[in-house]
């Protein structure tokens, strides 16, 4: 059972999410918050697996709330909901530590599978959208030599190859095909990469790859 905290300043929106989540035997709503400060407080109190986070809210917005939730070091992961697939606020949330993004007009099955993926430590943004977001987000980042970053230096040659593929938005099966590995081996490499980088999930690993210069916008 995946526990979820719903954060949105629109009561009807929260009701819609609650009805959907409670219709699934795999998810349970443990609380609702109407603004960022309440989200931070309830996350610390309820410790949900996933925080379904709106961005634009009065007072503390979803970006700052995400930053505080992640900084607290709790196990809760944040899944941000955006109105537009290139919402400028989404970039700030990504930096703040969000584990993924979905559009508010996503299909019910997409939202449910996204919540499960985030709870399991995976990314939920579709590969193509991940690349678009990161390309736009990092468009002004100057090139750096990857060997100058101590986090990258911890990786083996194969792990660097896997991280580069992840940064390109490839799925585990696609990485397995490219590197001629089994999918289970790729999963093992991804797990080791996350551990060595100190990344919460694939999305954060991609950010580190861009920051370190191992990956660059196309």
CSV table of C-alpha atoms in Angstrom, one decimal:
chain,number,residue,atom,x,y,z
A,1,UNK,CA,0.0,0.0,0.0
A,2,UNK,CA,1.4,3.4,-1.1
A,3,UNK,CA,0.4,6.3,1.2
A,4,UNK,CA,-0.1,9.7,-0.4
A,5,UNK,CA,-0.5,13.2,0.8
A,6,UNK,CA,-2.4,15.4,-1.6
A,7,UNK,CA,-1.3,19.1,-1.8
A,8,UNK,CA,-3.4,21.5,-3.9
A,9,UNK,CA,-5.0,24.8,-3.1
A,10,UNK,CA,-8.2,23.9,-5.0
A,11,UNK,CA,-10.6,21.8,-2.9
A,12,UNK,CA,-12.3,20.3,-5.9
A,13,UNK,CA,-8.9,19.3,-7.3
A,14,UNK,CA,-8.0,17.6,-4.1
A,15,UNK,CA,-11.4,15.8,-4.0
A,16,UNK,CA,-10.9,14.5,-7.5
A,17,UNK,CA,-7.4,13.2,-6.6
A,18,UNK,CA,-8.7,11.6,-3.4
A,19,UNK,CA,-11.6,9.8,-5.2
A,20,UNK,CA,-9.2,8.4,-7.8
A,21,UNK,CA,-6.6,7.3,-5.3
A,22,UNK,CA,-9.1,5.7,-2.9
A,23,UNK,CA,-10.6,3.8,-5.8
A,24,UNK,CA,-7.3,1.9,-6.1
A,25,UNK,CA,-6.5,-0.9,-3.7
A,26,UNK,CA,-2.8,0.0,-4.0
A,27,UNK,CA,-2.9,3.6,-2.7
A,28,UNK,CA,-4.2,5.2,0.4
A,29,UNK,CA,-4.7,9.0,1.1
A,30,UNK,CA,-3.3,9.9,4.5
A,31,UNK,CA,-4.0,13.6,4.3
A,32,UNK,CA,-4.6,16.8,2.4
A,33,UNK,CA,-2.9,20.2,2.4
A,34,UNK,CA,-4.0,23.4,0.8
A,35,UNK,CA,-0.7,25.2,0.8
A,36,UNK,CA,3.0,24.6,1.1
A,37,UNK,CA,3.5,25.3,4.8
A,38,UNK,CA,0.8,22.8,5.6
A,39,UNK,CA,2.3,20.3,3.3
A,40,UNK,CA,5.7,20.5,5.0
A,41,UNK,CA,4.1,20.1,8.4
A,42,UNK,CA,1.9,17.1,7.4
A,43,UNK,CA,4.7,15.4,5.6
A,44,UNK,CA,6.8,15.4,8.8
A,45,UNK,CA,3.8,14.3,10.8
A,46,UNK,CA,2.3,11.6,8.5
A,47,UNK,CA,5.4,10.5,6.6
A,48,UNK,CA,3.6,9.5,3.4
A,49,UNK,CA,5.4,7.5,0.7
A,50,UNK,CA,4.5,10.2,-1.9
A,51,UNK,CA,3.6,13.8,-1.7
A,52,UNK,CA,1.4,14.8,-4.7
A,53,UNK,CA,2.5,18.4,-5.0
A,54,UNK,CA,0.9,21.4,-6.8
A,55,UNK,CA,3.3,24.2,-7.8
A,56,UNK,CA,1.3,27.4,-7.7
A,57,UNK,CA,-0.3,28.0,-4.3
A,58,UNK,CA,-0.7,31.0,-2.1
A,59,UNK,CA,1.9,31.6,0.6
A,60,UNK,CA,4.6,29.0,0.4
A,61,UNK,CA,4.5,27.5,-3.1
A,62,UNK,CA,5.2,23.9,-4.1
A,63,UNK,CA,8.9,24.6,-5.0
A,64,UNK,CA,9.8,25.8,-1.5
A,65,UNK,CA,7.7,23.1,0.1
A,66,UNK,CA,9.5,20.5,-2.0
A,67,UNK,CA,12.8,22.0,-1.0
A,68,UNK,CA,12.0,21.8,2.7
A,69,UNK,CA,10.6,18.3,2.5
A,70,UNK,CA,13.6,17.0,0.7
A,71,UNK,CA,16.0,18.9,3.0
A,72,UNK,CA,14.4,17.2,6.1
A,73,UNK,CA,15.8,13.9,4.8
A,74,UNK,CA,12.6,11.9,5.4
A,75,UNK,CA,11.6,9.0,3.2
A,76,UNK,CA,8.7,10.9,1.5
A,77,UNK,CA,9.2,11.6,-2.2
A,78,UNK,CA,7.6,14.4,-4.1
A,79,UNK,CA,5.7,14.0,-7.3
A,80,UNK,CA,5.0,17.5,-8.8
A,81,UNK,CA,1.9,18.2,-10.9
A,82,UNK,CA,2.2,20.9,-13.5
A,83,UNK,CA,-0.3,22.6,-15.8
A,84,UNK,CA,2.1,22.9,-18.7
A,85,UNK,CA,4.8,20.4,-19.8
A,86,UNK,CA,7.4,23.2,-19.9
A,87,UNK,CA,6.2,25.2,-16.9
A,88,UNK,CA,9.1,27.3,-15.7
A,89,UNK,CA,8.3,26.6,-12.1
A,90,UNK,CA,8.9,22.9,-12.8
A,91,UNK,CA,12.6,23.6,-13.2
A,92,UNK,CA,12.8,25.1,-9.7
A,93,UNK,CA,11.0,22.0,-8.3
A,94,UNK,CA,13.4,19.7,-10.0
A,95,UNK,CA,16.3,21.6,-8.4
A,96,UNK,CA,14.5,21.4,-5.1
A,97,UNK,CA,14.5,17.6,-5.2
A,98,UNK,CA,11.2,16.6,-6.8
A,99,UNK,CA,11.3,12.9,-8.0
A,100,UNK,CA,9.2,13.5,-11.1
A,101,UNK,CA,6.6,15.4,-13.0
A,102,UNK,CA,3.1,14.7,-14.4
A,103,UNK,CA,0.7,17.0,-16.1
A,104,UNK,CA,-2.6,17.7,-14.4
A,105,UNK,CA,-4.5,16.3,-17.4
A,106,UNK,CA,-2.7,13.0,-17.1
A,107,UNK,CA,-4.9,9.9,-17.5
A,108,UNK,CA,-5.9,8.2,-14.2
A,109,UNK,CA,-3.8,5.2,-14.9
A,110,UNK,CA,-0.8,7.4,-15.6
A,111,UNK,CA,-1.2,9.2,-12.3
A,112,UNK,CA,-1.5,5.9,-10.4
A,113,UNK,CA,1.5,4.3,-12.1
A,114,UNK,CA,3.4,7.5,-11.6
A,115,UNK,CA,2.8,7.4,-7.9
A,116,UNK,CA,3.9,3.8,-7.7
A,117,UNK,CA,7.0,4.5,-9.6
A,118,UNK,CA,8.0,7.5,-7.4
A,119,UNK,CA,7.4,5.4,-4.3
A,120,UNK,CA,9.7,2.8,-5.7
A,121,UNK,CA,12.4,5.3,-6.3
A,122,UNK,CA,12.1,5.6,-10.0
A,123,UNK,CA,11.4,8.6,-12.2
A,124,UNK,CA,8.0,9.2,-13.7
A,125,UNK,CA,8.7,11.8,-16.4
A,126,UNK,CA,8.5,10.2,-19.8
A,127,UNK,CA,12.1,10.0,-21.4
A,128,UNK,CA,11.3,12.6,-24.1
A,129,UNK,CA,9.9,15.0,-21.7
A,130,UNK,CA,12.8,14.5,-19.3
A,131,UNK,CA,15.2,15.5,-22.0
A,132,UNK,CA,13.2,18.5,-23.0
A,133,UNK,CA,13.0,19.7,-19.4
A,134,UNK,CA,16.7,19.2,-18.8
A,135,UNK,CA,17.8,20.7,-22.1
A,136,UNK,CA,15.7,23.9,-21.3
A,137,UNK,CA,16.9,23.9,-17.7
A,138,UNK,CA,20.5,23.5,-18.4
A,139,UNK,CA,20.7,25.7,-21.6
A,140,UNK,CA,22.9,28.3,-19.8
A,141,UNK,CA,25.1,25.8,-17.9
A,142,UNK,CA,28.8,26.1,-19.0
A,143,UNK,CA,30.6,23.0,-20.1
A,144,UNK,CA,32.7,21.3,-17.3
A,145,UNK,CA,35.2,18.5,-17.3
A,146,UNK,CA,33.5,15.5,-15.7
A,147,UNK,CA,36.7,14.3,-14.0
A,148,UNK,CA,36.7,17.4,-11.8
A,149,UNK,CA,33.6,16.3,-9.9
A,150,UNK,CA,34.4,13.9,-7.1
A,151,UNK,CA,31.0,12.2,-7.4
A,152,UNK,CA,31.7,11.1,-10.9
A,153,UNK,CA,35.2,9.9,-10.0
A,154,UNK,CA,33.6,7.3,-7.7
A,155,UNK,CA,32.0,5.6,-10.7
A,156,UNK,CA,33.4,2.7,-12.7
A,157,UNK,CA,33.7,3.0,-16.4
A,158,UNK,CA,30.6,0.9,-16.9
A,159,UNK,CA,28.7,2.9,-14.3
A,160,UNK,CA,29.6,6.2,-16.1
A,161,UNK,CA,28.2,4.7,-19.3
A,162,UNK,CA,25.0,3.8,-17.5
A,163,UNK,CA,24.7,7.3,-16.0
A,164,UNK,CA,25.3,8.9,-19.4
A,165,UNK,CA,22.5,6.7,-20.9
A,166,UNK,CA,20.1,7.6,-18.0
A,167,UNK,CA,20.9,11.3,-18.6
A,168,UNK,CA,19.8,10.8,-22.2
A,169,UNK,CA,16.4,9.6,-21.0
A,170,UNK,CA,16.9,5.9,-21.9
A,171,UNK,CA,14.9,3.3,-20.0
A,172,UNK,CA,16.6,0.3,-18.4
A,173,UNK,CA,15.6,-1.9,-21.3
A,174,UNK,CA,17.0,0.6,-23.8
A,175,UNK,CA,20.2,0.8,-21.8
A,176,UNK,CA,20.5,-3.0,-21.8
A,177,UNK,CA,20.2,-3.1,-25.6
A,178,UNK,CA,22.7,-0.3,-26.1
A,179,UNK,CA,25.3,-1.8,-23.7
A,180,UNK,CA,24.5,-5.4,-24.5
A,181,UNK,CA,23.6,-6.2,-20.9
A,182,UNK,CA,20.7,-7.9,-19.2
A,183,UNK,CA,18.0,-5.6,-17.8
A,184,UNK,CA,18.7,-7.0,-14.3
A,185,UNK,CA,22.4,-6.1,-14.6
A,186,UNK,CA,21.4,-2.6,-15.7
A,187,UNK,CA,19.1,-2.3,-12.7
A,188,UNK,CA,22.1,-3.3,-10.5
A,189,UNK,CA,24.3,-0.7,-12.1
A,190,UNK,CA,21.7,2.0,-11.7
A,191,UNK,CA,21.3,1.2,-8.1
A,192,UNK,CA,25.0,1.5,-7.5
A,193,UNK,CA,25.2,4.7,-9.4
A,194,UNK,CA,22.4,6.2,-7.3
A,195,UNK,CA,24.2,5.0,-4.1
A,196,UNK,CA,27.6,6.4,-5.1
A,197,UNK,CA,26.2,9.8,-6.2
A,198,UNK,CA,24.0,10.1,-3.1
A,199,UNK,CA,21.0,10.6,-5.5
A,200,UNK,CA,17.5,9.9,-4.3
A,201,UNK,CA,16.3,8.7,-7.7
A,202,UNK,CA,17.0,8.8,-11.4
A,203,UNK,CA,15.9,12.4,-11.9
A,204,UNK,CA,18.4,13.6,-9.3
A,205,UNK,CA,21.1,11.4,-10.9
A,206,UNK,CA,20.5,13.1,-14.2
A,207,UNK,CA,20.7,16.6,-12.6
A,208,UNK,CA,24.1,15.5,-11.1
A,209,UNK,CA,25.3,14.3,-14.5
A,210,UNK,CA,24.4,17.7,-16.1
A,211,UNK,CA,26.0,19.6,-13.2
A,212,UNK,CA,29.1,17.5,-13.4
A,213,UNK,CA,29.5,18.0,-17.1
A,214,UNK,CA,29.0,14.3,-17.9
A,215,UNK,CA,26.0,15.1,-19.9
A,216,UNK,CA,25.2,18.3,-21.9
A,217,UNK,CA,22.2,19.7,-23.6
A,218,UNK,CA,21.8,18.7,-27.2
